[in-house]
mmCIF file of N, CA and C in Angstrom:
data_model
loop_
_atom_site.group_PDB
_atom_site.id
_atom_site.type_symbol
_atom_site.label_atom_id
_atom_site.label_comp_id
_atom_site.label_asym_id
_atom_site.label_seq_id
_atom_site.Cartn_x
_atom_site.Cartn_y
_atom_site.Cartn_z
ATOM 1 N N MET G 1 56.084 -41.631 -9.904
ATOM 2 C CA MET G 1 56.648 -41.527 -11.240
ATOM 3 C C MET G 1 55.570 -40.983 -12.168
ATOM 4 N N ALA G 2 55.841 -39.823 -12.770
ATOM 5 C CA ALA G 2 54.913 -39.232 -13.731
ATOM 6 C C ALA G 2 55.104 -39.897 -15.086
ATOM 7 N N VAL G 3 54.003 -40.338 -15.665
ATOM 8 C CA VAL G 3 54.053 -41.000 -16.967
ATOM 9 C C VAL G 3 53.343 -40.122 -17.983
ATOM 10 N N LYS G 4 53.989 -39.926 -19.122
ATOM 11 C CA LYS G 4 53.425 -39.088 -20.172
ATOM 12 C C LYS G 4 53.261 -39.875 -21.460
ATOM 13 N N ILE G 5 52.255 -39.495 -22.224
ATOM 14 C CA ILE G 5 52.105 -40.000 -23.587
ATOM 15 C C ILE G 5 52.618 -38.885 -24.479
ATOM 16 N N ARG G 6 53.676 -39.147 -25.221
ATOM 17 C CA ARG G 6 54.301 -38.088 -26.011
ATOM 18 C C ARG G 6 54.856 -38.617 -27.314
ATOM 19 N N LEU G 7 55.396 -37.693 -28.134
ATOM 20 C CA LEU G 7 55.959 -38.055 -29.424
ATOM 21 C C LEU G 7 57.456 -38.307 -29.283
ATOM 22 N N ALA G 8 57.955 -39.326 -29.961
ATOM 23 C CA ALA G 8 59.387 -39.589 -30.058
ATOM 24 C C ALA G 8 59.759 -39.447 -31.531
ATOM 25 N N ARG G 9 60.710 -38.560 -31.818
ATOM 26 C CA ARG G 9 61.062 -38.278 -33.210
ATOM 27 C C ARG G 9 61.971 -39.362 -33.779
ATOM 28 N N HIS G 10 61.646 -39.775 -34.988
ATOM 29 C CA HIS G 10 62.474 -40.720 -35.730
ATOM 30 C C HIS G 10 62.531 -40.231 -37.161
ATOM 31 N N GLY G 11 63.204 -40.959 -38.034
ATOM 32 C CA GLY G 11 63.316 -40.549 -39.424
ATOM 33 C C GLY G 11 64.623 -39.811 -39.662
ATOM 34 N N ALA G 12 64.842 -39.420 -40.899
ATOM 35 C CA ALA G 12 66.074 -38.754 -41.275
ATOM 36 C C ALA G 12 65.947 -37.243 -41.094
ATOM 37 N N LYS G 13 67.071 -36.552 -41.264
ATOM 38 C CA LYS G 13 67.085 -35.101 -41.155
ATOM 39 C C LYS G 13 66.139 -34.507 -42.207
ATOM 40 N N GLY G 14 65.208 -33.686 -41.773
ATOM 41 C CA GLY G 14 64.245 -33.075 -42.681
ATOM 42 C C GLY G 14 63.108 -33.996 -43.092
ATOM 43 N N LYS G 15 63.114 -35.225 -42.586
ATOM 44 C CA LYS G 15 62.054 -36.184 -42.913
ATOM 45 C C LYS G 15 61.538 -36.813 -41.620
ATOM 46 N N PRO G 16 60.887 -36.015 -40.782
ATOM 47 C CA PRO G 16 60.481 -36.524 -39.473
ATOM 48 C C PRO G 16 59.352 -37.545 -39.545
ATOM 49 N N PHE G 17 59.400 -38.444 -38.601
ATOM 50 C CA PHE G 17 58.389 -39.471 -38.409
ATOM 51 C C PHE G 17 58.311 -39.658 -36.900
ATOM 52 N N TYR G 18 57.124 -39.643 -36.353
ATOM 53 C CA TYR G 18 56.988 -39.681 -34.899
ATOM 54 C C TYR G 18 56.285 -40.945 -34.434
ATOM 55 N N ARG G 19 56.761 -41.482 -33.334
ATOM 56 C CA ARG G 19 56.062 -42.572 -32.656
ATOM 57 C C ARG G 19 55.372 -41.985 -31.441
ATOM 58 N N ILE G 20 54.181 -42.443 -31.172
ATOM 59 C CA ILE G 20 53.456 -42.013 -29.974
ATOM 60 C C ILE G 20 53.778 -43.038 -28.904
ATOM 61 N N VAL G 21 54.495 -42.591 -27.859
ATOM 62 C CA VAL G 21 54.986 -43.516 -26.846
ATOM 63 C C VAL G 21 54.527 -43.097 -25.457
ATOM 64 N N VAL G 22 54.516 -44.071 -24.562
ATOM 65 C CA VAL G 22 54.271 -43.828 -23.149
ATOM 66 C C VAL G 22 55.638 -43.910 -22.480
ATOM 67 N N ALA G 23 56.020 -42.846 -21.772
ATOM 68 C CA ALA G 23 57.362 -42.813 -21.183
ATOM 69 C C ALA G 23 57.347 -42.085 -19.856
ATOM 70 N N ASP G 24 58.351 -42.373 -19.052
ATOM 71 C CA ASP G 24 58.579 -41.630 -17.821
ATOM 72 C C ASP G 24 58.887 -40.181 -18.215
ATOM 73 N N ALA G 25 58.323 -39.226 -17.507
ATOM 74 C CA ALA G 25 58.499 -37.814 -17.849
ATOM 75 C C ALA G 25 59.954 -37.375 -17.778
ATOM 76 N N ARG G 26 60.778 -38.105 -17.017
ATOM 77 C CA ARG G 26 62.183 -37.706 -16.849
ATOM 78 C C ARG G 26 63.095 -38.250 -17.939
ATOM 79 N N SER G 27 62.641 -39.202 -18.739
ATOM 80 C CA SER G 27 63.508 -39.787 -19.763
ATOM 81 C C SER G 27 63.570 -38.872 -20.983
ATOM 82 N N PRO G 28 64.656 -38.935 -21.749
ATOM 83 C CA PRO G 28 64.793 -38.051 -22.913
ATOM 84 C C PRO G 28 63.742 -38.322 -23.982
ATOM 85 N N ARG G 29 63.506 -37.315 -24.849
ATOM 86 C CA ARG G 29 62.449 -37.400 -25.860
ATOM 87 C C ARG G 29 62.542 -38.664 -26.701
ATOM 88 N N ASP G 30 63.733 -38.995 -27.172
ATOM 89 C CA ASP G 30 63.888 -40.155 -28.046
ATOM 90 C C ASP G 30 64.493 -41.341 -27.303
ATOM 91 N N GLY G 31 64.449 -41.306 -25.993
ATOM 92 C CA GLY G 31 65.086 -42.353 -25.198
ATOM 93 C C GLY G 31 64.152 -43.495 -24.839
ATOM 94 N N LYS G 32 64.418 -44.039 -23.669
ATOM 95 C CA LYS G 32 63.695 -45.209 -23.188
ATOM 96 C C LYS G 32 62.197 -44.907 -23.032
ATOM 97 N N PHE G 33 61.362 -45.863 -23.431
ATOM 98 C CA PHE G 33 59.926 -45.689 -23.271
ATOM 99 C C PHE G 33 59.315 -46.964 -22.711
ATOM 100 N N ILE G 34 58.077 -46.868 -22.232
ATOM 101 C CA ILE G 34 57.399 -47.990 -21.602
ATOM 102 C C ILE G 34 56.591 -48.774 -22.626
ATOM 103 N N ASP G 35 55.855 -48.063 -23.477
ATOM 104 C CA ASP G 35 54.979 -48.727 -24.445
ATOM 105 C C ASP G 35 54.800 -47.823 -25.657
ATOM 106 N N ARG G 36 54.556 -48.419 -26.808
ATOM 107 C CA ARG G 36 54.298 -47.661 -28.032
ATOM 108 C C ARG G 36 52.822 -47.801 -28.346
ATOM 109 N N VAL G 37 52.127 -46.681 -28.543
ATOM 110 C CA VAL G 37 50.685 -46.737 -28.781
ATOM 111 C C VAL G 37 50.288 -46.311 -30.193
ATOM 112 N N GLY G 38 51.245 -45.869 -31.005
ATOM 113 C CA GLY G 38 50.903 -45.507 -32.376
ATOM 114 C C GLY G 38 52.005 -44.725 -33.047
ATOM 115 N N HIS G 39 51.684 -44.155 -34.207
ATOM 116 C CA HIS G 39 52.649 -43.319 -34.905
ATOM 117 C C HIS G 39 51.935 -42.189 -35.652
ATOM 118 N N TYR G 40 52.737 -41.183 -36.020
ATOM 119 C CA TYR G 40 52.235 -39.997 -36.706
ATOM 120 C C TYR G 40 53.235 -39.624 -37.780
ATOM 121 N N ASP G 41 52.771 -39.564 -39.027
ATOM 122 C CA ASP G 41 53.640 -39.196 -40.143
ATOM 123 C C ASP G 41 53.109 -37.908 -40.759
ATOM 124 N N PRO G 42 53.716 -36.761 -40.430
ATOM 125 C CA PRO G 42 53.218 -35.476 -40.947
ATOM 126 C C PRO G 42 53.575 -35.238 -42.407
ATOM 127 N N ARG G 43 54.427 -36.075 -43.011
ATOM 128 C CA ARG G 43 54.880 -35.838 -44.380
ATOM 129 C C ARG G 43 53.894 -36.368 -45.408
ATOM 130 N N LYS G 44 53.030 -37.279 -45.018
ATOM 131 C CA LYS G 44 52.057 -37.808 -45.974
ATOM 132 C C LYS G 44 50.921 -36.808 -46.140
ATOM 133 N N GLU G 45 50.252 -36.869 -47.260
ATOM 134 C CA GLU G 45 49.140 -35.954 -47.536
ATOM 135 C C GLU G 45 47.859 -36.740 -47.708
ATOM 136 N N PRO G 46 46.901 -36.710 -46.822
ATOM 137 C CA PRO G 46 46.902 -36.018 -45.541
ATOM 138 C C PRO G 46 47.768 -36.762 -44.521
ATOM 139 N N SER G 47 48.072 -36.097 -43.427
ATOM 140 C CA SER G 47 48.923 -36.682 -42.395
ATOM 141 C C SER G 47 48.353 -38.017 -41.926
ATOM 142 N N GLU G 48 49.254 -38.958 -41.695
ATOM 143 C CA GLU G 48 48.827 -40.291 -41.262
ATOM 144 C C GLU G 48 48.941 -40.399 -39.741
ATOM 145 N N ILE G 49 47.842 -40.752 -39.100
ATOM 146 C CA ILE G 49 47.823 -40.940 -37.646
ATOM 147 C C ILE G 49 47.256 -42.329 -37.378
ATOM 148 N N LYS G 50 48.050 -43.181 -36.756
ATOM 149 C CA LYS G 50 47.584 -44.518 -36.367
ATOM 150 C C LYS G 50 47.737 -44.643 -34.858
ATOM 151 N N VAL G 51 46.648 -44.944 -34.177
ATOM 152 C CA VAL G 51 46.675 -45.070 -32.718
ATOM 153 C C VAL G 51 46.003 -46.377 -32.335
ATOM 154 N N ASP G 52 46.656 -47.133 -31.465
ATOM 155 C CA ASP G 52 46.023 -48.325 -30.880
ATOM 156 C C ASP G 52 45.105 -47.806 -29.775
ATOM 157 N N ALA G 53 43.815 -47.679 -30.098
ATOM 158 C CA ALA G 53 42.866 -47.032 -29.189
ATOM 159 C C ALA G 53 42.775 -47.739 -27.837
ATOM 160 N N GLU G 54 42.813 -49.057 -27.846
ATOM 161 C CA GLU G 54 42.714 -49.800 -26.575
ATOM 162 C C GLU G 54 43.880 -49.482 -25.655
ATOM 163 N N LYS G 55 45.105 -49.501 -26.222
ATOM 164 C CA LYS G 55 46.287 -49.202 -25.413
ATOM 165 C C LYS G 55 46.232 -47.764 -24.902
ATOM 166 N N ALA G 56 45.868 -46.827 -25.767
ATOM 167 C CA ALA G 56 45.828 -45.416 -25.375
ATOM 168 C C ALA G 56 44.814 -45.197 -24.257
ATOM 169 N N ARG G 57 43.616 -45.779 -24.395
ATOM 170 C CA ARG G 57 42.594 -45.635 -23.347
ATOM 171 C C ARG G 57 43.070 -46.247 -22.030
ATOM 172 N N GLU G 58 43.722 -47.399 -22.104
ATOM 173 C CA GLU G 58 44.221 -48.057 -20.900
ATOM 174 C C GLU G 58 45.237 -47.169 -20.176
ATOM 175 N N TRP G 59 46.160 -46.560 -20.918
ATOM 176 C CA TRP G 59 47.149 -45.686 -20.285
ATOM 177 C C TRP G 59 46.510 -44.421 -19.730
ATOM 178 N N LEU G 60 45.514 -43.879 -20.428
ATOM 179 C CA LEU G 60 44.811 -42.696 -19.921
ATOM 180 C C LEU G 60 44.068 -43.039 -18.632
ATOM 181 N N ARG G 61 43.468 -44.236 -18.576
ATOM 182 C CA ARG G 61 42.784 -44.683 -17.354
ATOM 183 C C ARG G 61 43.756 -44.831 -16.190
ATOM 184 N N LYS G 62 44.988 -45.237 -16.493
ATOM 185 C CA LYS G 62 45.999 -45.414 -15.450
ATOM 186 C C LYS G 62 46.592 -44.079 -14.995
ATOM 187 N N GLY G 63 46.225 -42.974 -15.671
ATOM 188 C CA GLY G 63 46.678 -41.659 -15.244
ATOM 189 C C GLY G 63 47.789 -41.047 -16.065
ATOM 190 N N ALA G 64 48.149 -41.643 -17.190
ATOM 191 C CA ALA G 64 49.178 -41.057 -18.046
ATOM 192 C C ALA G 64 48.666 -39.734 -18.623
ATOM 193 N N GLN G 65 49.521 -38.738 -18.646
ATOM 194 C CA GLN G 65 49.152 -37.411 -19.128
ATOM 195 C C GLN G 65 49.670 -37.208 -20.547
ATOM 196 N N PRO G 66 48.788 -36.977 -21.531
ATOM 197 C CA PRO G 66 49.262 -36.718 -22.897
ATOM 198 C C PRO G 66 49.792 -35.285 -23.015
ATOM 199 N N THR G 67 50.824 -35.094 -23.841
ATOM 200 C CA THR G 67 51.298 -33.744 -24.120
ATOM 201 C C THR G 67 50.251 -33.045 -24.987
ATOM 202 N N ASP G 68 50.389 -31.738 -25.159
ATOM 203 C CA ASP G 68 49.404 -30.986 -25.951
ATOM 204 C C ASP G 68 49.300 -31.525 -27.380
ATOM 205 N N GLN G 69 50.458 -31.808 -28.007
ATOM 206 C CA GLN G 69 50.444 -32.319 -29.382
ATOM 207 C C GLN G 69 49.766 -33.686 -29.459
ATOM 208 N N VAL G 70 50.073 -34.559 -28.515
ATOM 209 C CA VAL G 70 49.454 -35.892 -28.514
ATOM 210 C C VAL G 70 47.966 -35.788 -28.204
ATOM 211 N N LYS G 71 47.603 -34.852 -27.336
ATOM 212 C CA LYS G 71 46.185 -34.650 -27.028
ATOM 213 C C LYS G 71 45.424 -34.297 -28.308
ATOM 214 N N ASN G 72 45.997 -33.421 -29.135
ATOM 215 C CA ASN G 72 45.374 -33.057 -30.414
ATOM 216 C C ASN G 72 45.261 -34.269 -31.335
ATOM 217 N N LEU G 73 46.314 -35.086 -31.402
ATOM 218 C CA LEU G 73 46.291 -36.271 -32.264
ATOM 219 C C LEU G 73 45.248 -37.276 -31.775
ATOM 220 N N LEU G 74 45.115 -37.427 -30.463
ATOM 221 C CA LEU G 74 44.114 -38.342 -29.915
ATOM 222 C C LEU G 74 42.699 -37.849 -30.194
ATOM 223 N N LYS G 75 42.511 -36.529 -30.177
ATOM 224 C CA LYS G 75 41.196 -35.972 -30.516
ATOM 225 C C LYS G 75 40.870 -36.226 -31.980
ATOM 226 N N ILE G 76 41.853 -36.015 -32.859
ATOM 227 C CA ILE G 76 41.642 -36.227 -34.298
ATOM 228 C C ILE G 76 41.311 -37.682 -34.582
ATOM 229 N N SER G 77 42.002 -38.593 -33.901
ATOM 230 C CA SER G 77 41.781 -40.024 -34.141
ATOM 231 C C SER G 77 40.548 -40.558 -33.417
ATOM 232 N N GLY G 78 39.942 -39.733 -32.546
ATOM 233 C CA GLY G 78 38.701 -40.118 -31.897
ATOM 234 C C GLY G 78 38.858 -40.815 -30.556
ATOM 235 N N VAL G 79 40.054 -41.010 -30.083
ATOM 236 C CA VAL G 79 40.288 -41.723 -28.814
ATOM 237 C C VAL G 79 39.901 -40.856 -27.626
ATOM 238 N N LEU G 80 40.264 -39.595 -27.638
ATOM 239 C CA LEU G 80 40.019 -38.725 -26.487
ATOM 240 C C LEU G 80 38.549 -38.368 -26.341
ATOM 241 N N GLU G 81 37.822 -38.233 -27.435
ATOM 242 C CA GLU G 81 36.392 -37.935 -27.356
ATOM 243 C C GLU G 81 35.650 -39.085 -26.690
ATOM 244 N N GLU G 82 36.042 -40.320 -27.032
ATOM 245 C CA GLU G 82 35.403 -41.486 -26.430
ATOM 246 C C GLU G 82 35.719 -41.579 -24.951
ATOM 247 N N GLN G 83 36.910 -41.103 -24.556
ATOM 248 C CA GLN G 83 37.333 -41.162 -23.157
ATOM 249 C C GLN G 83 36.481 -40.260 -22.272
ATOM 250 N N LYS G 84 36.040 -39.083 -22.804
ATOM 251 C CA LYS G 84 35.276 -38.125 -22.009
ATOM 252 C C LYS G 84 33.862 -38.598 -21.721
ATOM 253 N N ARG G 85 33.298 -39.467 -22.562
ATOM 254 C CA ARG G 85 31.909 -39.900 -22.415
ATOM 255 C C ARG G 85 31.723 -40.736 -21.193
#
């Protein structure tokens, strides 16, 4: 079972709000997920990114693959840089 760390869209039409979730790669974008590791609000100035670093590192250690967008968010929040060391 391939596990991905990806964004799940929430919020109203034209007012997106994303949760950073760990999910089976086969499940739908906004469907069932395994764990929630943070959220991303692109509407705030500057954008708000909250990540539970411990949970994210644990899932990365277990082999979960972040999507490109989540990889960028993890780099901005400092989780991915710490993982490479």
